[in-house]
Tab-separated table of C-alpha atoms in Angstrom:
chain	number	residue	atom	x	y	z
K	1	MET	CA	22.566	2.471	1.038
K	2	ASP	CA	23.732	-1.274	1.260
K	3	ILE	CA	20.761	-3.450	0.355
K	4	ILE	CA	21.614	-6.483	2.489
K	5	GLY	CA	22.749	-4.171	5.437
K	6	THR	CA	19.647	-2.163	5.304
K	7	LEU	CA	17.317	-5.318	5.504
K	8	ARG	CA	19.566	-6.712	8.329
K	9	GLU	CA	19.161	-3.560	10.153
K	10	GLY	CA	15.658	-3.650	9.731
K	11	PHE	CA	15.090	-7.182	11.131
K	12	GLU	CA	17.657	-6.313	13.991
K	13	THR	CA	15.573	-3.466	14.859
K	14	ALA	CA	12.538	-5.738	14.843
K	15	ASN	CA	14.418	-8.137	17.184
K	16	ARG	CA	15.219	-5.591	19.781
K	17	LYS	CA	11.636	-3.722	19.658
K	18	ILE	CA	9.665	-7.126	19.123
K	19	TRP	CA	6.652	-5.255	20.731
K	20	LEU	CA	6.415	-3.563	17.147
K	21	LEU	CA	4.733	-6.854	16.001
K	22	LEU	CA	1.779	-6.114	18.107
K	23	PHE	CA	0.421	-3.743	15.327
K	24	PRO	CA	0.019	-6.062	12.556
K	25	VAL	CA	-0.778	-9.087	14.824
K	26	PHE	CA	-3.789	-7.253	16.428
K	27	LEU	CA	-4.799	-6.098	13.149
K	28	ASP	CA	-4.790	-9.712	11.763
K	29	LEU	CA	-6.463	-11.126	14.901
K	30	TRP	CA	-9.299	-8.778	14.297
K	31	LEU	CA	-9.744	-9.430	10.786
K	32	TRP	CA	-9.656	-13.234	11.506
K	33	LEU	CA	-11.517	-13.546	14.741
K	34	GLY	CA	-13.521	-10.268	14.976
K	35	PRO	CA	-17.111	-9.691	13.671
K	36	GLU	CA	-17.625	-9.796	10.018
K	37	ILE	CA	-19.064	-6.854	8.281
K	38	SER	CA	-21.378	-7.570	5.261
K	39	GLY	CA	-22.641	-5.430	2.630
K	40	LYS	CA	-24.127	-8.347	0.584
K	41	PRO	CA	-27.688	-7.028	0.382
K	42	VAL	CA	-26.650	-3.839	-1.208
K	43	LEU	CA	-23.905	-5.315	-3.258
K	44	HIS	CA	-26.314	-8.074	-4.633
K	45	ARG	CA	-28.628	-5.465	-5.760
K	46	LEU	CA	-25.867	-3.446	-7.492
K	47	THR	CA	-24.664	-6.614	-9.174
K	48	GLU	CA	-28.006	-7.321	-10.802
K	49	ILE	CA	-28.478	-3.930	-11.976
K	50	PHE	CA	-24.784	-3.862	-13.482
K	51	LEU	CA	-25.228	-7.388	-15.054
K	52	LYS	CA	-28.398	-6.425	-16.867
K	53	SER	CA	-26.987	-3.433	-18.551
K	54	ALA	CA	-23.713	-5.331	-19.192
K	55	GLN	CA	-25.326	-8.194	-20.737
K	56	GLN	CA	-26.205	-6.346	-23.912
K	57	LEU	CA	-22.659	-4.854	-24.240
K	58	GLN	CA	-20.173	-7.479	-23.404
K	59	PRO	CA	-19.324	-10.670	-25.112
K	60	GLN	CA	-20.762	-13.995	-23.469
K	61	ASP	CA	-17.268	-14.938	-21.981
K	62	TRP	CA	-16.533	-11.410	-20.607
K	63	TYR	CA	-19.945	-11.300	-19.252
K	64	LYS	CA	-19.593	-14.716	-17.596
K	65	GLY	CA	-16.216	-13.619	-16.110
K	66	THR	CA	-17.685	-10.344	-14.804
K	67	GLU	CA	-20.573	-12.153	-13.132
K	68	LYS	CA	-18.386	-14.583	-11.135
K	69	LEU	CA	-16.205	-11.606	-10.088
K	70	LEU	CA	-19.058	-9.736	-8.715
K	71	ALA	CA	-20.550	-12.754	-7.147
K	72	SER	CA	-17.416	-13.372	-5.337
K	73	MET	CA	-17.400	-9.637	-4.074
K	74	GLU	CA	-20.767	-9.871	-2.701
K	75	GLY	CA	-19.463	-12.316	0.151
K	76	MET	CA	-16.340	-10.134	0.973
K	77	ASN	CA	-15.664	-9.241	4.661
K	78	LEU	CA	-15.749	-5.464	4.524
K	79	SER	CA	-13.479	-5.278	7.502
K	80	LEU	CA	-10.562	-6.214	5.158
K	81	VAL	CA	-10.696	-2.523	4.081
K	82	LEU	CA	-8.691	-1.861	7.235
K	83	ALA	CA	-5.700	-3.521	5.771
K	84	ASN	CA	-4.426	-1.022	3.049
K	85	GLU	CA	-1.719	-2.629	1.250
K	86	LEU	CA	-0.648	0.615	-0.413
K	87	VAL	CA	0.204	2.492	2.909
K	88	GLY	CA	-0.869	0.037	5.453
K	89	LEU	CA	0.620	-2.484	7.798
K	90	PRO	CA	1.552	-5.932	6.466
K	91	SER	CA	-1.614	-8.260	6.821
K	92	PHE	CA	-1.665	-11.887	6.300
K	93	VAL	CA	-5.432	-12.407	6.743
K	94	ALA	CA	-6.229	-9.747	4.089
K	95	THR	CA	-4.529	-11.654	1.316
K	96	ALA	CA	-5.535	-15.347	2.580
K	97	SER	CA	-8.934	-16.948	2.168
K	98	HIS	CA	-11.058	-19.695	3.808
K	99	LEU	CA	-9.031	-19.480	7.129
K	100	PRO	CA	-10.237	-22.164	9.690
K	101	LEU	CA	-11.481	-20.696	13.066
K	102	PRO	CA	-10.525	-22.024	16.469
K	103	ALA	CA	-12.829	-24.711	17.721
K	104	SER	CA	-16.443	-23.301	19.052
K	105	TRP	CA	-15.512	-19.945	17.934
K	106	HIS	CA	-18.341	-18.127	16.493
K	107	ARG	CA	-18.020	-14.995	14.498
K	108	SER	CA	-20.935	-12.470	14.492
K	109	VAL	CA	-21.996	-10.795	11.305
K	110	ILE	CA	-23.029	-7.082	10.834
K	111	THR	CA	-25.092	-6.584	7.833
K	112	ILE	CA	-25.397	-3.258	5.983
K	113	HIS	CA	-28.539	-2.815	4.047
K	114	THR	CA	-28.412	0.658	2.528
K	115	PRO	CA	-26.059	1.995	-0.155
K	116	ALA	CA	-25.580	5.054	2.053
K	117	GLY	CA	-24.477	2.824	5.061
K	118	LEU	CA	-22.199	0.911	2.992
K	119	LEU	CA	-20.392	3.986	1.711
K	120	VAL	CA	-20.128	5.319	5.212
K	121	THR	CA	-18.887	2.042	6.525
K	122	LEU	CA	-16.273	1.570	4.019
K	123	PHE	CA	-14.952	5.217	4.385
K	124	VAL	CA	-14.697	4.947	8.143
K	125	LEU	CA	-12.994	1.548	7.864
K	126	PHE	CA	-10.631	3.018	5.458
K	127	LEU	CA	-9.778	5.982	7.570
K	128	LEU	CA	-9.491	3.688	10.671
K	129	GLY	CA	-6.806	1.574	8.689
K	130	LEU	CA	-4.998	4.727	7.697
K	131	LEU	CA	-4.777	5.838	11.368
K	132	ILE	CA	-3.382	2.525	12.596
K	133	SER	CA	-0.641	2.425	9.946
K	134	ALA	CA	0.196	6.001	10.772
K	135	LEU	CA	0.534	5.161	14.298
K	136	PHE	CA	2.786	2.266	13.723
K	137	PHE	CA	4.982	4.153	11.072
K	138	LYS	CA	5.500	7.246	13.358
K	139	THR	CA	6.321	4.718	16.241
K	140	ALA	CA	8.771	3.086	14.122
K	141	VAL	CA	10.517	6.332	13.327
K	142	SER	CA	10.567	7.440	17.063
K	143	VAL	CA	12.317	4.055	17.670
K	144	LEU	CA	14.827	4.526	14.797
K	145	SER	CA	15.554	8.214	15.690
K	146	GLY	CA	15.559	7.716	19.520
K	147	LYS	CA	13.532	10.865	19.810
K	148	PHE	CA	10.113	11.167	21.298
K	149	SER	CA	8.002	13.897	22.544
K	150	PRO	CA	4.157	13.217	23.232
K	151	SER	CA	3.010	16.474	21.370
K	152	GLY	CA	5.348	15.936	18.600
K	153	PHE	CA	4.371	12.302	18.342
K	154	VAL	CA	0.491	13.132	18.272
K	155	LYS	CA	1.096	15.788	15.552
K	156	GLY	CA	3.145	13.471	13.402
K	157	VAL	CA	0.553	10.796	13.715
K	158	VAL	CA	-2.204	13.167	12.607
K	159	ASN	CA	-0.041	14.573	9.747
K	160	ALA	CA	0.868	11.023	8.573
K	161	TRP	CA	-2.755	10.115	8.698
K	162	VAL	CA	-3.944	13.047	6.802
K	163	GLN	CA	-1.178	12.799	4.167
K	164	SER	CA	-1.819	9.038	3.787
K	165	LEU	CA	-5.444	9.706	2.864
K	166	LEU	CA	-4.374	12.466	0.251
K	167	PHE	CA	-1.810	10.055	-1.114
K	168	THR	CA	-4.537	7.481	-1.844
K	169	LEU	CA	-6.844	10.124	-3.418
K	170	ILE	CA	-4.071	11.644	-5.703
K	171	LEU	CA	-3.222	7.995	-6.778
K	172	PHE	CA	-6.877	7.234	-7.400
K	173	ALA	CA	-7.356	10.645	-9.178
K	174	GLY	CA	-4.413	9.875	-11.463
K	175	ILE	CA	-5.572	6.261	-12.388
K	176	MET	CA	-9.098	7.600	-13.248
K	177	PHE	CA	-7.524	10.486	-15.342
K	178	LEU	CA	-5.860	7.796	-17.378
K	179	ALA	CA	-8.445	4.929	-17.222
K	180	VAL	CA	-11.676	7.143	-18.093
K	181	PRO	CA	-10.310	8.120	-21.573
K	182	MET	CA	-9.142	4.633	-22.302
K	183	SER	CA	-12.302	3.076	-21.338
K	184	PHE	CA	-14.201	5.558	-23.643
K	185	GLY	CA	-11.850	4.625	-26.374
K	186	VAL	CA	-12.287	0.974	-25.713
K	187	ALA	CA	-16.136	1.565	-25.872
K	188	VAL	CA	-15.869	3.402	-29.060
K	189	ILE	CA	-13.867	0.684	-30.777
K	190	THR	CA	-16.190	-2.065	-29.513
K	191	LEU	CA	-19.095	-0.456	-30.924
K	192	LEU	CA	-17.334	-0.559	-34.283
K	193	SER	CA	-15.769	-4.033	-33.804
K	194	PRO	CA	-16.373	-6.161	-30.930
K	195	SER	CA	-13.194	-8.282	-31.588
K	196	LEU	CA	-10.998	-5.270	-32.138
K	197	GLY	CA	-12.519	-3.904	-28.968
K	198	MET	CA	-11.569	-6.870	-26.949
K	199	SER	CA	-7.809	-6.661	-28.357
K	200	SER	CA	-7.555	-2.872	-27.679
K	201	MET	CA	-8.835	-3.361	-24.114
K	202	GLY	CA	-5.959	-5.778	-23.283
K	203	PHE	CA	-3.656	-3.294	-24.941
K	204	PHE	CA	-4.817	-0.472	-22.846
K	205	LEU	CA	-4.882	-2.332	-19.650
K	206	MET	CA	-1.104	-3.270	-20.416
K	207	ILE	CA	-0.224	0.407	-20.966
K	208	LEU	CA	-2.318	1.525	-17.671
K	209	SER	CA	-0.590	-1.165	-15.603
K	210	TRP	CA	2.964	-0.112	-16.776
K	211	VAL	CA	2.262	3.519	-16.017
K	212	ILE	CA	0.852	2.633	-12.571
K	213	LEU	CA	3.817	0.473	-11.820
K	214	ILE	CA	6.349	3.135	-12.701
K	215	ALA	CA	4.572	5.661	-10.727
K	216	LEU	CA	4.434	3.391	-7.817
K	217	PHE	CA	8.108	2.819	-8.220
K	218	PHE	CA	9.150	6.407	-8.005
K	219	LEU	CA	6.581	7.164	-5.236
K	220	ALA	CA	7.656	4.058	-3.221
K	221	PHE	CA	8.964	6.156	-0.268
K	222	SER	CA	6.342	8.992	-0.133
K	223	ILE	CA	5.030	7.922	3.016
K	224	GLU	CA	8.354	7.292	4.489
K	225	ALA	CA	9.327	10.949	3.755
K	226	VAL	CA	5.990	11.937	5.469
K	227	VAL	CA	6.646	10.210	8.702
K	228	TRP	CA	10.283	11.061	8.942
K	229	ASP	CA	10.200	14.759	8.318
K	230	ASP	CA	6.522	15.572	9.007
K	231	VAL	CA	6.023	17.002	5.597
K	232	ASN	CA	3.112	17.233	3.138
K	233	ILE	CA	2.650	14.433	0.706
K	234	LEU	CA	3.522	16.535	-2.359
K	235	THR	CA	6.959	17.124	-0.802
K	236	GLY	CA	7.115	13.527	0.223
K	237	MET	CA	6.421	12.485	-3.182
K	238	ARG	CA	9.159	14.746	-4.757
K	239	ARG	CA	11.591	13.654	-2.095
K	240	SER	CA	10.845	9.986	-3.053
K	241	ALA	CA	11.142	10.570	-6.710
K	242	LYS	CA	14.593	12.306	-6.216
K	243	VAL	CA	15.880	9.497	-3.936
K	244	VAL	CA	14.640	6.706	-6.482
K	245	GLY	CA	16.069	8.717	-9.474
K	246	ARG	CA	19.366	9.245	-7.797
K	247	PHE	CA	19.840	5.594	-6.340
K	248	PHE	CA	17.921	3.942	-9.165
K	249	TRP	CA	19.370	0.600	-9.234
K	250	LYS	CA	19.846	0.202	-5.503
K	251	THR	CA	16.177	1.168	-4.979
K	252	LEU	CA	15.081	-1.469	-7.749
K	253	GLY	CA	17.092	-3.931	-6.021
K	254	PHE	CA	15.926	-3.356	-2.615
K	255	LEU	CA	12.287	-3.405	-3.593
K	256	ILE	CA	12.658	-6.715	-5.575
K	257	LEU	CA	14.445	-8.211	-2.723
K	258	SER	CA	11.803	-6.959	-0.122
K	259	ASN	CA	8.926	-8.303	-2.224
K	260	VAL	CA	10.607	-11.537	-2.863
K	261	LEU	CA	11.060	-11.903	0.982
K	262	VAL	CA	7.213	-11.183	1.525
K	263	LEU	CA	5.961	-12.977	-1.246
K	264	GLY	CA	8.341	-16.058	-0.711
K	265	PHE	CA	7.418	-16.418	2.886
K	266	SER	CA	3.591	-16.026	2.088
K	267	VAL	CA	3.726	-19.403	0.297
K	268	ILE	CA	5.056	-20.888	3.550
K	269	TRP	CA	2.421	-19.131	5.709
K	270	ASN	CA	-0.464	-20.195	3.087
K	271	ARG	CA	0.523	-23.831	3.673
K	272	LEU	CA	0.078	-23.646	7.265
K	273	THR	CA	-3.366	-22.446	7.185
K	274	PHE	CA	-4.949	-26.114	7.562
K	275	SER	CA	-5.712	-25.575	11.141
K	276	ALA	CA	-6.356	-22.615	13.572
K	277	VAL	CA	-2.818	-23.142	15.075
K	278	GLY	CA	-1.265	-22.732	11.726
K	279	VAL	CA	-3.120	-19.620	11.010
K	280	ALA	CA	-1.904	-18.051	14.220
K	281	ILE	CA	1.747	-18.975	13.378
K	282	SER	CA	1.220	-17.673	10.140
K	283	ILE	CA	-0.048	-14.273	11.330
K	284	LEU	CA	2.920	-14.174	13.616
K	285	GLY	CA	5.452	-14.998	10.974
K	286	ASN	CA	4.002	-12.578	8.367
K	287	ALA	CA	4.100	-9.956	10.960
K	288	TYR	CA	7.696	-10.491	11.673
K	289	ILE	CA	8.776	-10.406	8.141
K	290	GLY	CA	6.451	-7.375	7.165
K	291	ILE	CA	7.748	-5.304	10.035
K	292	GLY	CA	11.371	-6.124	9.346
K	293	VAL	CA	10.969	-4.949	5.728
K	294	ALA	CA	8.858	-1.954	6.713
K	295	ILE	CA	11.483	-0.710	9.012
K	296	ALA	CA	14.127	-1.461	6.413
K	297	SER	CA	12.323	0.767	3.962
K	298	LEU	CA	12.362	3.623	6.438
K	299	ILE	CA	16.081	3.159	6.985
K	300	PHE	CA	16.628	2.900	3.275
K	301	TYR	CA	14.724	6.091	2.331
K	302	ARG	CA	16.503	7.959	5.388
K	303	ALA	CA	19.924	7.039	4.048
K	304	GLY	CA	19.301	7.834	0.608
K	305	TYR	CA	17.837	11.298	1.385
K	306	THR	CA	20.611	12.041	3.657
K	307	LEU	CA	23.191	11.160	1.104
K	308	LEU	CA	21.215	13.136	-1.297
K	309	SER	CA	21.177	16.280	0.953
K	310	LEU	CA	24.850	15.934	1.488
K	311	GLU	CA	25.635	15.960	-2.170
K	312	GLU	CA	23.359	18.945	-2.615
K	313	ALA	CA	25.014	20.983	0.049
K	314	ALA	CA	28.558	19.904	-1.394
K	315	ARG	CA	27.573	21.241	-4.746
K	316	ALA	CA	26.236	24.432	-3.267
K	317	LEU	CA	29.448	24.867	-1.313
K	318	LYS	CA	31.569	24.355	-4.192
K	319	THR	CA	29.541	26.730	-6.296
K	320	ALA	CA	29.703	29.265	-3.673
K	321	GLY	CA	33.520	28.795	-3.189
K	322	GLU	CA	34.017	29.083	-6.953
K	323	GLN	CA	31.879	32.410	-6.955
K	324	THR	CA	33.981	33.856	-4.239
K	325	SER	CA	37.196	32.951	-5.783
K	326	ASP	CA	35.946	34.403	-9.194
K	327	GLY	CA	34.903	37.736	-7.007
K	328	GLY	CA	38.360	37.971	-5.474
K	329	GLU	CA	40.078	37.589	-8.705
K	330	SER	CA	38.012	40.266	-10.300
K	331	LEU	CA	38.565	42.602	-7.349
K	332	GLY	CA	42.429	41.811	-7.387
K	333	GLY	CA	42.522	42.537	-11.204
């Protein structure tokens, strides 16, 4: 459970199995050089409808901010949905913007014109991104455990894929369960007092952000639990919460240091994006850091859960011994 040792082991594994970098590298190359999927016609119509209704309800400053945000979303490449940061592979391209293309490289654009087509496209891309991530994490577990069987691997990938989908749905449902009543409360307060409504919105957003942050902290190793033991997501969430609760400070230190590594190096990668060669270097460097941290996370969870299981087994054995001893004394008496 040593934080530095775990991270070191993660990067040593990445060094030994350098081919694991192919997963995030190929994903980023596709996002960078592959065809762009645009839903601008549909998003533009939805934006116009929303802004017409919101103009009467929102204060002018909020309206202008919302207008700029929605306008930026219209030009988004929908392929970025492949890079799901919650349970997905590390991706540099998904977090960067305005990356230069190689000379004479032309990206084709696939445009979605109908709302139904947009929803289907987003869902398919989302599922595909989860499948790629499940394939990587199960491969990493096979490398770490030294065990591989084709049938077990395929079953494990499918299980991790399905459970990752359920995990995102559970988190989304949980956020909506909190956000909808809060939004209703803000709307009521805004009708009574617009200025008080804006203040309450900030307060509710702060509360919601903290609840989400705490939940994600305790569920940080849910997917790791699923891919290690081929369990369902509810069991994975319980195991993650138990490990985090038992090794709270070590988990906090590990997650902070992991994020500092990823975010710190991202500053370097972003400074290299002035040319296509720099983008390629950034993709490779980000993949190495991300894979090292991802493998370290798998190792950290496994070590924590193993220690926790041993502690529980020792307590059960001690309790059984005490009961046997008490029973023997009773019989002897």
